[in-house]
Amino acid sequence: MTSKEKSTRAIVTVLGTDKVGIIAGVTDVLASCRVNILDIRQSIMQEFFTMIMVVDFSTSQMDFATVGKKLDEKAEEMGLQIKIQHEDVFRFMHRI
Amino acid sequence: MFDKEEILETINMVQQEHLDIRTITMGISLRDCAHSDAKVSQNKIYDKITRLAKNLLKVGEQLEAEFGIPIVNKRISVTPIAMVAESCDTDDYVDFAHALERAAREVGVNFIGGFSALVHKGYTKGDKNLIRAIPRALAETERVCSSVNIGTTKAGINMDAVYEMGKVIKEAAALTADRDGLGCAKLVVFCNVPEDNPFMAGAFHGVGEPECVINMGVSGPGVVRNAVQRIPDADFGNLAETIKRTAFKITRMGELVGREASRRLGVPFGIVDLSLAPTPAIGDSVADILEGMGLERTGTHGTTAALALLNDAVKKGGAMASSHVGGLSGAFIPVSEDEGMIRAVEAGALTLDKLEAMTCVCSVGLDMIAVPGDTTAETIAAIIADEAAIGMINSKTTAVRIIPVEGKKVGDVVEFGGLLGRAPIMPVHNFSSTAFVRRGGRIPAPIQSLRN
């Protein structure tokens, strides 16, 4: 883990009440940051919107904190909860 | 590749259950900072700390952003100052504390530990000077933490030092009386002190440690509490299993962040401390876990058994999750820093005697306990001796961090604020221990077989 090149993939999670334009809004932010989306999974449970995206940072010039801030702004604007975390968090916590 | 439930579980742990990295602590050896001129030595200390730790805060903040997990504290531990200052030409070591304080402020850490001495078998000249300087050092600085080891299983208990620490604690309380004895909250008296503990106030960088090292402390009582509450009818086997699984996940975060911090700082990764460290935040309490297991209030009969189960299950799960486990690695039961413990004390369920029993089965000892201001140095020394005896006989770490608050009596509450929380004044026994404490000398090391 420490010796090889660090992965540039992250997980974006979006939680909130369903409404028009959530996917468009979030993907628009990611596109403007030149962050590539590798996978999207989305579901709605009783009007509760959940979206999990796997994204790749290698094409982006921006760092985590900057993209995170832009997503925070979007979250604020749309009344959602958006979080971006390096994929290692999930890999490490749940896999041996 | 990624399971949705697992992702949501992780996010819930951080957002709802207060999972966080409690501390990234950089251990720094100051053994090469000794000098016959105290000023030169202090400058070397300042220069070395600020050089090695200059990126600690920045890297901590980067990791918080990338992993999306709060890293509450960034801290530094150093070689016990008694050893570094010993060869200098002064007997007054308070300026060494000021040098540490300046370095801590420069690099932006909230605590720096290591104004310490190890005197379990006896004093050197430096140890004597350091212990004498502790009350003033704690009163004149904000971020410097102090610890003294007065006993080990192999050496026995240095009762001269125990008595002296009783007096030092009283003096530290007197010099910080305007802040409710805050100085004592930064002073820990240990038996069997670990050399790689990342948690304050007892952290220092042991003599067997490398030049510089990164040690991690995780925290997740809230996560464990919720896991326990989800299975109200489980038997003890399943209860322990659930805690183990939860502890595994919590510790993995510490391991991940620790490895990455070590890589970015170019400093070897030492250990993850598995301790479940509570905070005063609602829901981030070790007492709540015990009560979640079925006790009406922490401190009632059954508390010691519940804590033993918790502590052992956390170690089993945590040990699997990390390549190197160390430090204190047990559930912490500080009173002022744990909302559930405070509640238990105020309800009359939890007493000093029960806390002492609890420290037999977990780390780390009588921690953040406020007692009446008229408690004598001899009584405090006797409390330390009791705790040290538990540690010595059971080959475990025990400690005392006790605050005799001037002008306060049982029923009063003191506010320390922040992570130190608030403490109800707890009663101590009123019968004297003076003649016992004043005997002097050492309690011999215990026999290591015939263990009953």
XYZ file of C-alpha atoms in Angstrom:
548
model
C 0.000 0.000 0.000
C 2.681 2.461 0.918
C 5.154 1.545 -1.785
C 2.984 1.540 -4.890
C 1.494 4.534 -6.631
C -1.411 5.912 -4.663
C -4.836 5.393 -6.196
C -6.575 8.483 -7.530
C -10.095 7.178 -7.126
C -12.678 8.498 -4.736
C -16.258 7.789 -3.712
C -18.842 10.548 -3.902
C -22.017 9.984 -1.928
C -25.092 12.131 -2.324
C -27.963 11.867 0.126
C -31.140 13.902 0.345
C -34.767 14.345 -0.655
C -35.426 13.521 -4.300
C -35.932 16.427 -6.664
C -35.325 17.374 -10.279
C -31.738 17.860 -11.370
C -29.678 16.223 -8.642
C -27.587 14.073 -10.961
C -27.203 16.932 -13.438
C -26.141 19.313 -10.671
C -23.531 17.018 -9.149
C -22.085 15.708 -12.406
C -21.836 19.267 -13.652
C -19.593 20.186 -10.718
C -17.430 17.109 -11.279
C -17.153 17.819 -15.004
C -16.092 21.404 -14.327
C -13.336 20.033 -12.092
C -12.366 17.550 -14.820
C -13.054 14.643 -12.478
C -13.987 11.513 -14.455
C -17.011 9.457 -13.333
C -16.348 5.707 -13.529
C -19.543 4.341 -12.027
C -22.871 5.654 -10.750
C -25.374 3.799 -8.626
C -28.527 5.505 -7.587
C -31.652 4.498 -5.748
C -34.698 6.094 -4.178
C -36.176 4.745 -1.007
C -39.379 6.501 0.083
C -38.417 9.741 -1.643
C -34.982 9.540 -0.108
C -32.359 9.898 -2.763
C -29.069 8.007 -2.530
C -26.362 8.192 -5.153
C -22.921 6.632 -4.955
C -20.337 7.467 -7.586
C -16.853 6.133 -8.152
C -14.741 8.913 -9.643
C -11.191 9.264 -10.896
C -9.038 12.270 -10.072
C -6.126 11.547 -12.391
C -7.550 13.850 -15.107
C -8.123 16.737 -12.704
C -5.726 19.532 -11.813
C -7.551 20.180 -8.553
C -6.921 18.588 -5.208
C -9.413 16.858 -2.951
C -10.068 19.835 -0.744
C -10.914 22.114 -3.673
C -13.307 19.662 -5.310
C -14.788 18.951 -1.883
C -15.445 22.653 -1.383
C -17.193 22.962 -4.749
C -19.363 19.969 -3.915
C -20.143 21.522 -0.517
C -21.383 24.645 -2.276
C -23.602 22.551 -4.540
C -24.868 20.591 -1.517
C -25.788 23.838 0.209
C -27.531 25.184 -2.908
C -29.585 22.029 -3.510
C -30.246 21.097 0.126
C -28.347 17.823 -0.150
C -25.593 16.088 1.712
C -22.597 15.431 -0.529
C -19.380 13.815 0.607
C -16.232 12.918 -1.237
C -13.794 10.454 0.279
C -10.786 8.582 -1.001
C -11.714 5.008 -1.928
C -9.167 3.585 0.535
C -11.478 4.542 3.411
C -14.054 1.999 2.289
C -11.564 -0.552 1.080
C -9.700 -0.467 4.388
C -12.615 -0.440 6.753
C -14.573 -3.325 5.309
C -12.010 -5.540 3.567
C -9.039 -7.496 4.853
C -16.546 -3.608 -6.033
C -17.997 -1.373 -3.323
C -21.038 -2.388 -1.380
C -23.583 0.371 -0.948
C -24.463 -0.708 2.574
C -20.821 -0.568 3.608
C -20.386 2.891 2.176
C -23.463 4.189 3.946
C -22.376 2.488 7.173
C -19.032 4.280 7.068
C -20.660 7.631 6.412
C -23.136 7.087 9.211
C -20.318 6.225 11.630
C -18.611 9.551 10.977
C -21.681 11.774 10.760
C -24.035 10.298 13.341
C -21.818 8.313 15.683
C -18.804 10.597 16.170
C -16.225 8.247 14.670
C -13.021 10.210 14.416
C -9.286 9.970 14.588
C -8.646 11.302 18.066
C -5.025 12.111 17.602
C -2.062 11.917 15.306
C 0.861 12.177 17.680
C 4.374 12.688 16.403
C 6.986 11.276 18.754
C 10.301 13.120 18.611
C 13.530 12.096 20.285
C 15.314 14.974 22.004
C 18.236 12.868 23.169
C 20.592 14.832 20.930
C 19.439 18.159 22.399
C 21.286 17.902 25.716
C 23.870 20.611 26.388
C 25.686 21.992 29.396
C 24.242 25.425 28.628
C 20.501 25.327 29.309
C 19.769 28.078 26.769
C 21.582 26.191 24.017
C 19.718 23.016 24.921
C 16.352 24.812 24.846
C 17.115 26.309 21.449
C 18.075 22.885 20.117
C 14.786 21.496 21.427
C 12.777 24.269 19.793
C 14.636 23.919 16.491
C 14.300 20.162 16.324
C 10.587 20.078 17.108
C 9.706 22.858 14.702
C 11.805 21.247 11.963
C 10.360 17.735 12.263
C 6.759 18.734 12.962
C 6.437 21.677 10.586
C 4.126 19.746 8.211
C 2.199 17.819 10.860
C -0.805 20.130 10.854
C -0.893 20.491 7.074
C -0.745 16.742 6.465
C -3.424 16.175 9.111
C -5.728 18.631 7.355
C -5.055 17.058 3.934
C -5.945 13.637 5.261
C -9.122 14.957 6.843
C -10.208 16.335 3.475
C -9.312 13.230 1.487
C -10.647 10.579 3.784
C -13.589 12.605 5.012
C -12.922 11.743 8.641
C -12.225 14.341 11.327
C -8.775 14.264 12.904
C -9.478 15.994 16.180
C -5.964 16.565 17.513
C -2.469 16.824 16.165
C 0.055 16.480 18.959
C 3.689 15.927 19.799
C 5.425 13.767 22.368
C 9.093 14.128 23.255
C 11.818 12.361 25.211
C 11.272 12.802 28.971
C 12.719 16.251 29.622
C 14.385 15.067 32.835
C 16.829 13.112 30.645
C 17.450 15.935 28.182
C 17.861 18.694 30.744
C 19.967 16.689 33.161
C 23.367 17.606 31.788
C 22.746 21.350 31.787
C 24.041 23.834 34.315
C 20.743 24.899 35.874
C 18.457 23.331 38.472
C 15.404 25.231 37.270
C 13.750 23.366 34.390
C 10.709 25.617 33.917
C 12.344 27.275 30.899
C 12.392 23.885 29.186
C 8.599 23.856 29.454
C 8.535 27.325 27.881
C 10.688 26.052 25.003
C 8.219 23.209 24.434
C 5.315 25.649 24.593
C 6.894 27.943 21.989
C 7.551 24.993 19.676
C 3.975 23.716 20.102
C 2.585 27.143 19.239
C 4.861 27.516 16.229
C 3.743 24.226 14.633
C 0.131 24.615 15.802
C -0.381 21.544 17.997
C -2.722 21.844 20.981
C -0.705 19.655 23.362
C 2.911 18.592 23.692
C 3.727 15.795 26.123
C 7.009 14.822 27.715
C 7.697 17.172 30.590
C 8.283 13.864 32.280
C 10.460 11.754 34.528
C 10.729 8.015 35.131
C 11.461 7.421 38.797
C 10.014 3.991 39.534
C 13.204 2.882 41.229
C 14.726 6.164 42.267
C 15.651 9.715 41.299
C 18.519 11.102 39.336
C 19.462 14.760 39.702
C 17.477 15.611 36.565
C 14.391 13.751 37.797
C 14.434 15.720 41.055
C 14.741 19.039 39.248
C 12.034 18.175 36.784
C 9.496 17.092 39.378
C 10.179 20.255 41.373
C 9.458 22.316 38.245
C 6.166 20.618 37.331
C 3.691 22.886 39.202
C 5.165 26.095 37.781
C 5.646 24.593 34.318
C 1.959 23.643 34.174
C 0.836 26.997 35.556
C 2.981 29.066 33.185
C 2.276 27.120 29.987
C -0.923 26.077 28.258
C 0.014 23.213 26.008
C 2.733 21.372 27.909
C 1.726 18.078 29.508
C 3.608 16.301 32.236
C 3.820 12.724 33.462
C 5.808 10.836 36.072
C 6.203 7.068 36.300
C 6.406 6.014 39.946
C 6.164 2.241 39.695
C 6.576 -0.818 37.506
C 5.862 -4.510 37.913
C 9.585 -5.218 37.750
C 10.774 -2.468 40.085
C 7.940 -2.076 42.562
C 6.570 1.297 43.662
C 8.733 4.248 44.653
C 6.690 5.485 47.601
C 8.922 8.506 48.114
C 7.940 9.618 44.636
C 4.288 8.779 45.282
C 4.268 11.057 48.326
C 6.106 13.772 46.467
C 3.588 13.591 43.596
C 0.789 14.041 46.131
C 2.442 17.325 47.114
C 3.184 18.288 43.500
C -0.492 17.811 42.578
C -1.552 20.024 45.491
C 0.937 22.686 44.462
C -0.110 22.517 40.794
C -3.725 22.959 41.917
C -2.772 25.938 44.091
C -0.809 27.684 41.322
C -3.753 27.279 38.935
C -6.472 27.885 41.523
C -7.838 30.742 39.384
C -8.521 28.151 36.648
C -10.033 25.497 38.963
C -6.770 23.584 39.223
C -6.378 23.158 35.468
C -2.672 22.440 35.906
C -3.542 19.042 37.403
C -5.515 18.101 34.278
C -2.195 18.162 32.407
C -0.360 15.906 34.859
C -0.520 12.105 34.993
C 1.129 9.823 37.559
C 1.736 6.371 36.091
C 2.615 2.823 37.007
C 3.960 0.743 34.075
C 3.822 3.716 31.719
C 3.886 2.836 27.983
C 6.566 4.552 25.892
C 4.487 4.943 22.737
C 1.200 6.307 24.065
C -0.293 8.888 21.668
C -2.887 10.196 24.157
C -2.438 13.232 26.373
C -1.706 14.143 29.026
C 0.435 11.034 29.517
C 2.269 10.898 26.183
C 6.049 10.988 25.967
C 8.579 9.568 23.520
C 10.252 6.599 25.187
C 13.972 5.895 25.139
C 13.502 2.732 23.048
C 11.664 4.640 20.343
C 13.143 5.737 17.006
C 14.277 9.263 16.144
C 10.796 10.275 15.051
C 7.568 8.282 14.798
C 3.847 8.648 14.116
C 1.426 7.101 16.608
C -2.347 7.116 16.226
C -5.267 7.189 18.598
C -8.758 6.416 17.319
C -12.060 7.085 18.982
C -15.459 5.586 18.498
C -17.476 4.977 21.670
C -20.582 6.225 19.851
C -20.177 3.637 17.106
C -19.802 0.817 19.639
C -22.710 2.113 21.706
C -25.057 2.064 18.692
C -23.872 -1.397 17.646
C -24.572 -2.657 21.173
C -27.975 -0.984 21.309
C -29.019 -2.651 18.079
C -28.822 -6.085 19.742
C -30.636 -5.715 23.089
C -31.373 -9.436 23.381
C -28.023 -10.876 22.284
C -26.193 -13.184 24.683
C -22.668 -12.333 25.847
C -20.963 -14.303 23.068
C -22.809 -12.364 20.397
C -22.387 -9.104 22.283
C -18.607 -9.590 22.369
C -18.601 -10.589 18.703
C -20.476 -7.421 17.705
C -18.062 -5.227 19.668
C -15.094 -6.992 18.079
C -16.395 -6.389 14.570
C -17.091 -2.748 15.343
C -13.682 -2.242 16.947
C -12.100 -3.762 13.863
C -13.707 -1.168 11.606
C -12.858 1.736 13.891
C -9.242 0.666 14.173
C -8.900 0.215 10.420
C -9.474 3.947 10.013
C -6.626 4.637 12.419
C -4.379 2.221 10.567
C -5.224 3.798 7.208
C -4.727 7.382 8.323
C -1.588 6.452 10.273
C 0.068 4.734 7.306
C -0.744 7.612 5.024
C 0.395 10.269 7.529
C 3.629 8.368 8.011
C 4.206 8.175 4.244
C 3.555 11.858 3.659
C 5.642 13.030 6.582
C 8.460 10.642 5.769
C 8.416 9.329 9.328
C 7.992 5.671 10.380
C 4.580 4.516 11.543
C 4.675 3.376 15.169
C 1.425 2.065 16.557
C -2.324 2.436 16.678
C -3.655 2.803 20.203
C -6.932 0.872 20.393
C -8.302 2.825 23.347
C -11.945 3.810 23.135
C -11.574 7.465 24.052
C -14.776 9.300 24.960
C -15.451 13.021 24.554
C -17.916 15.245 26.392
C -20.134 15.225 23.262
C -23.514 13.562 23.765
C -23.385 10.009 22.425
C -19.599 9.731 22.522
C -19.443 8.037 25.887
C -17.969 4.786 27.201
C -20.482 4.838 30.067
C -23.268 4.826 27.460
C -21.888 1.554 26.056
C -21.980 -0.050 29.497
C -25.510 1.206 30.021
C -26.399 -0.042 26.527
C -25.405 -3.503 27.710
C -28.170 -3.401 30.296
C -26.930 -1.476 33.329
C -29.306 1.194 34.591
C -26.382 3.418 35.544
C -22.645 3.013 35.196
C -21.186 2.173 38.585
C -23.878 -0.234 39.681
C -23.170 -3.932 40.271
C -22.137 -5.576 37.016
C -20.194 -2.534 35.768
C -16.781 -4.145 36.198
C -17.884 -7.256 34.295
C -19.410 -5.194 31.499
C -16.247 -3.124 31.199
C -14.055 -6.242 31.177
C -16.061 -7.676 28.293
C -15.953 -4.391 26.400
C -12.251 -3.850 26.907
C -11.278 -7.352 25.829
C -13.536 -7.399 22.775
C -12.168 -4.023 21.636
C -8.612 -5.371 21.893
C -9.444 -8.549 19.988
C -11.117 -6.688 17.137
C -8.560 -3.910 17.099
C -5.515 -6.171 17.178
C -6.728 -7.841 13.985
C -7.138 -4.489 12.259
C -3.684 -3.078 12.807
C -0.193 -4.314 12.093
C 1.202 -2.677 15.243
C -0.869 -2.053 18.321
C 0.526 -0.223 21.318
C 0.123 2.669 23.701
C -2.548 2.223 26.328
C -5.028 0.242 24.225
C -7.983 -0.144 26.530
C -11.240 1.659 27.208
C -10.704 5.042 28.871
C -12.967 5.963 31.751
C -12.214 9.624 32.435
C -15.002 11.167 34.456
C -15.031 14.777 33.274
C -14.625 13.870 29.594
C -17.542 11.442 29.417
C -21.124 12.677 29.678
C -22.377 9.273 30.831
C -19.777 9.054 33.601
C -20.675 12.537 34.824
C -24.348 11.564 34.870
C -23.516 8.415 36.850
C -21.522 10.375 39.429
C -24.268 12.977 39.810
C -26.860 10.236 40.260
C -24.758 8.747 43.072
C -24.214 5.516 41.127
C -20.494 5.877 40.534
C -17.988 6.363 43.337
C -14.218 6.627 43.511
C -14.065 3.098 44.948
C -16.033 1.633 42.056
C -13.872 3.523 39.579
C -10.828 1.984 41.224
C -12.331 -1.489 40.753
C -13.062 -0.681 37.102
C -9.441 0.269 36.503
C -8.470 -3.341 37.296
C -9.964 -4.428 33.974
C -9.322 -1.507 31.636
C -6.963 1.342 31.001
C -6.002 3.631 32.315
C -6.823 4.546 35.857
C -8.478 7.246 37.915
C -8.686 9.803 35.166
C -9.898 13.399 35.312
C -11.355 13.110 38.775
C -12.088 16.277 40.713
C -11.964 16.014 44.506
C -12.552 18.586 47.272
C -9.929 21.301 47.623
C -9.157 20.310 51.212
C -8.039 16.801 50.185
C -4.544 16.430 51.640
C -1.367 15.584 49.759
C -1.178 12.411 51.836
C -4.645 11.267 50.759
C -3.832 11.971 47.113
C -0.582 10.039 47.515
C -2.516 7.125 49.002
C -4.946 7.179 46.062
C -1.935 7.072 43.720
C -0.427 4.203 45.726
C -3.649 2.177 45.422
C -3.801 2.649 41.672
C -0.100 1.898 41.260
C -0.537 -1.300 43.269
C -3.273 -2.460 40.889
C -0.995 -1.787 37.931
C 2.056 -3.350 39.524
C 0.355 -6.578 40.599
C -1.599 -7.040 37.361
C 1.260 -6.094 35.011
C -0.789 -3.358 33.408
C -0.690 0.380 33.048
C -2.553 2.386 35.655
C -2.518 6.101 36.239
C -3.966 8.902 38.290
C -5.002 12.294 36.979
C -6.745 13.943 39.894
C -7.658 17.562 40.512
C -8.096 18.845 44.073
C -10.083 21.990 43.272
C -9.421 24.782 45.731
C -12.513 26.164 47.413
C -14.783 23.459 46.006
C -16.619 20.750 47.906
C -18.713 17.675 47.144
C -21.782 18.734 45.177
C -19.963 21.468 43.241
C -19.090 21.125 39.570
C -16.021 22.505 37.800
C -15.925 23.391 34.101
C -12.644 22.838 32.290
C -14.126 23.299 28.834
C -13.278 21.695 25.517
C -12.171 18.085 25.501
C -11.451 18.209 29.246
C -15.144 18.632 29.957
C -16.702 19.269 33.354
C -16.239 17.403 36.593
C -18.524 16.938 39.593
C -16.482 17.005 42.814
C -16.288 13.446 44.129
C -15.930 12.548 47.806
C -12.790 10.867 49.129
C -12.484 8.830 52.330
C -11.973 11.017 55.352
C -9.894 8.571 57.361
C -6.209 9.392 57.302
C -3.564 7.522 55.297
C -0.808 9.843 56.491
C 1.204 7.461 58.652
C 1.227 4.888 55.855
C 2.289 7.308 53.131
C 5.027 8.884 55.246
C 6.916 5.636 55.789
C 9.048 6.291 52.708
C 11.122 3.875 50.659
C 9.901 1.467 48.033
C 7.206 -1.195 47.923
C 9.130 -4.246 46.670
C 8.442 -5.706 43.232
C 5.835 -8.460 43.332
C 6.416 -12.142 42.758
C 5.512 -13.110 39.210
C 4.215 -16.619 39.818
C 1.575 -17.922 42.270
C -0.851 -15.544 40.578
C -4.096 -15.521 42.474
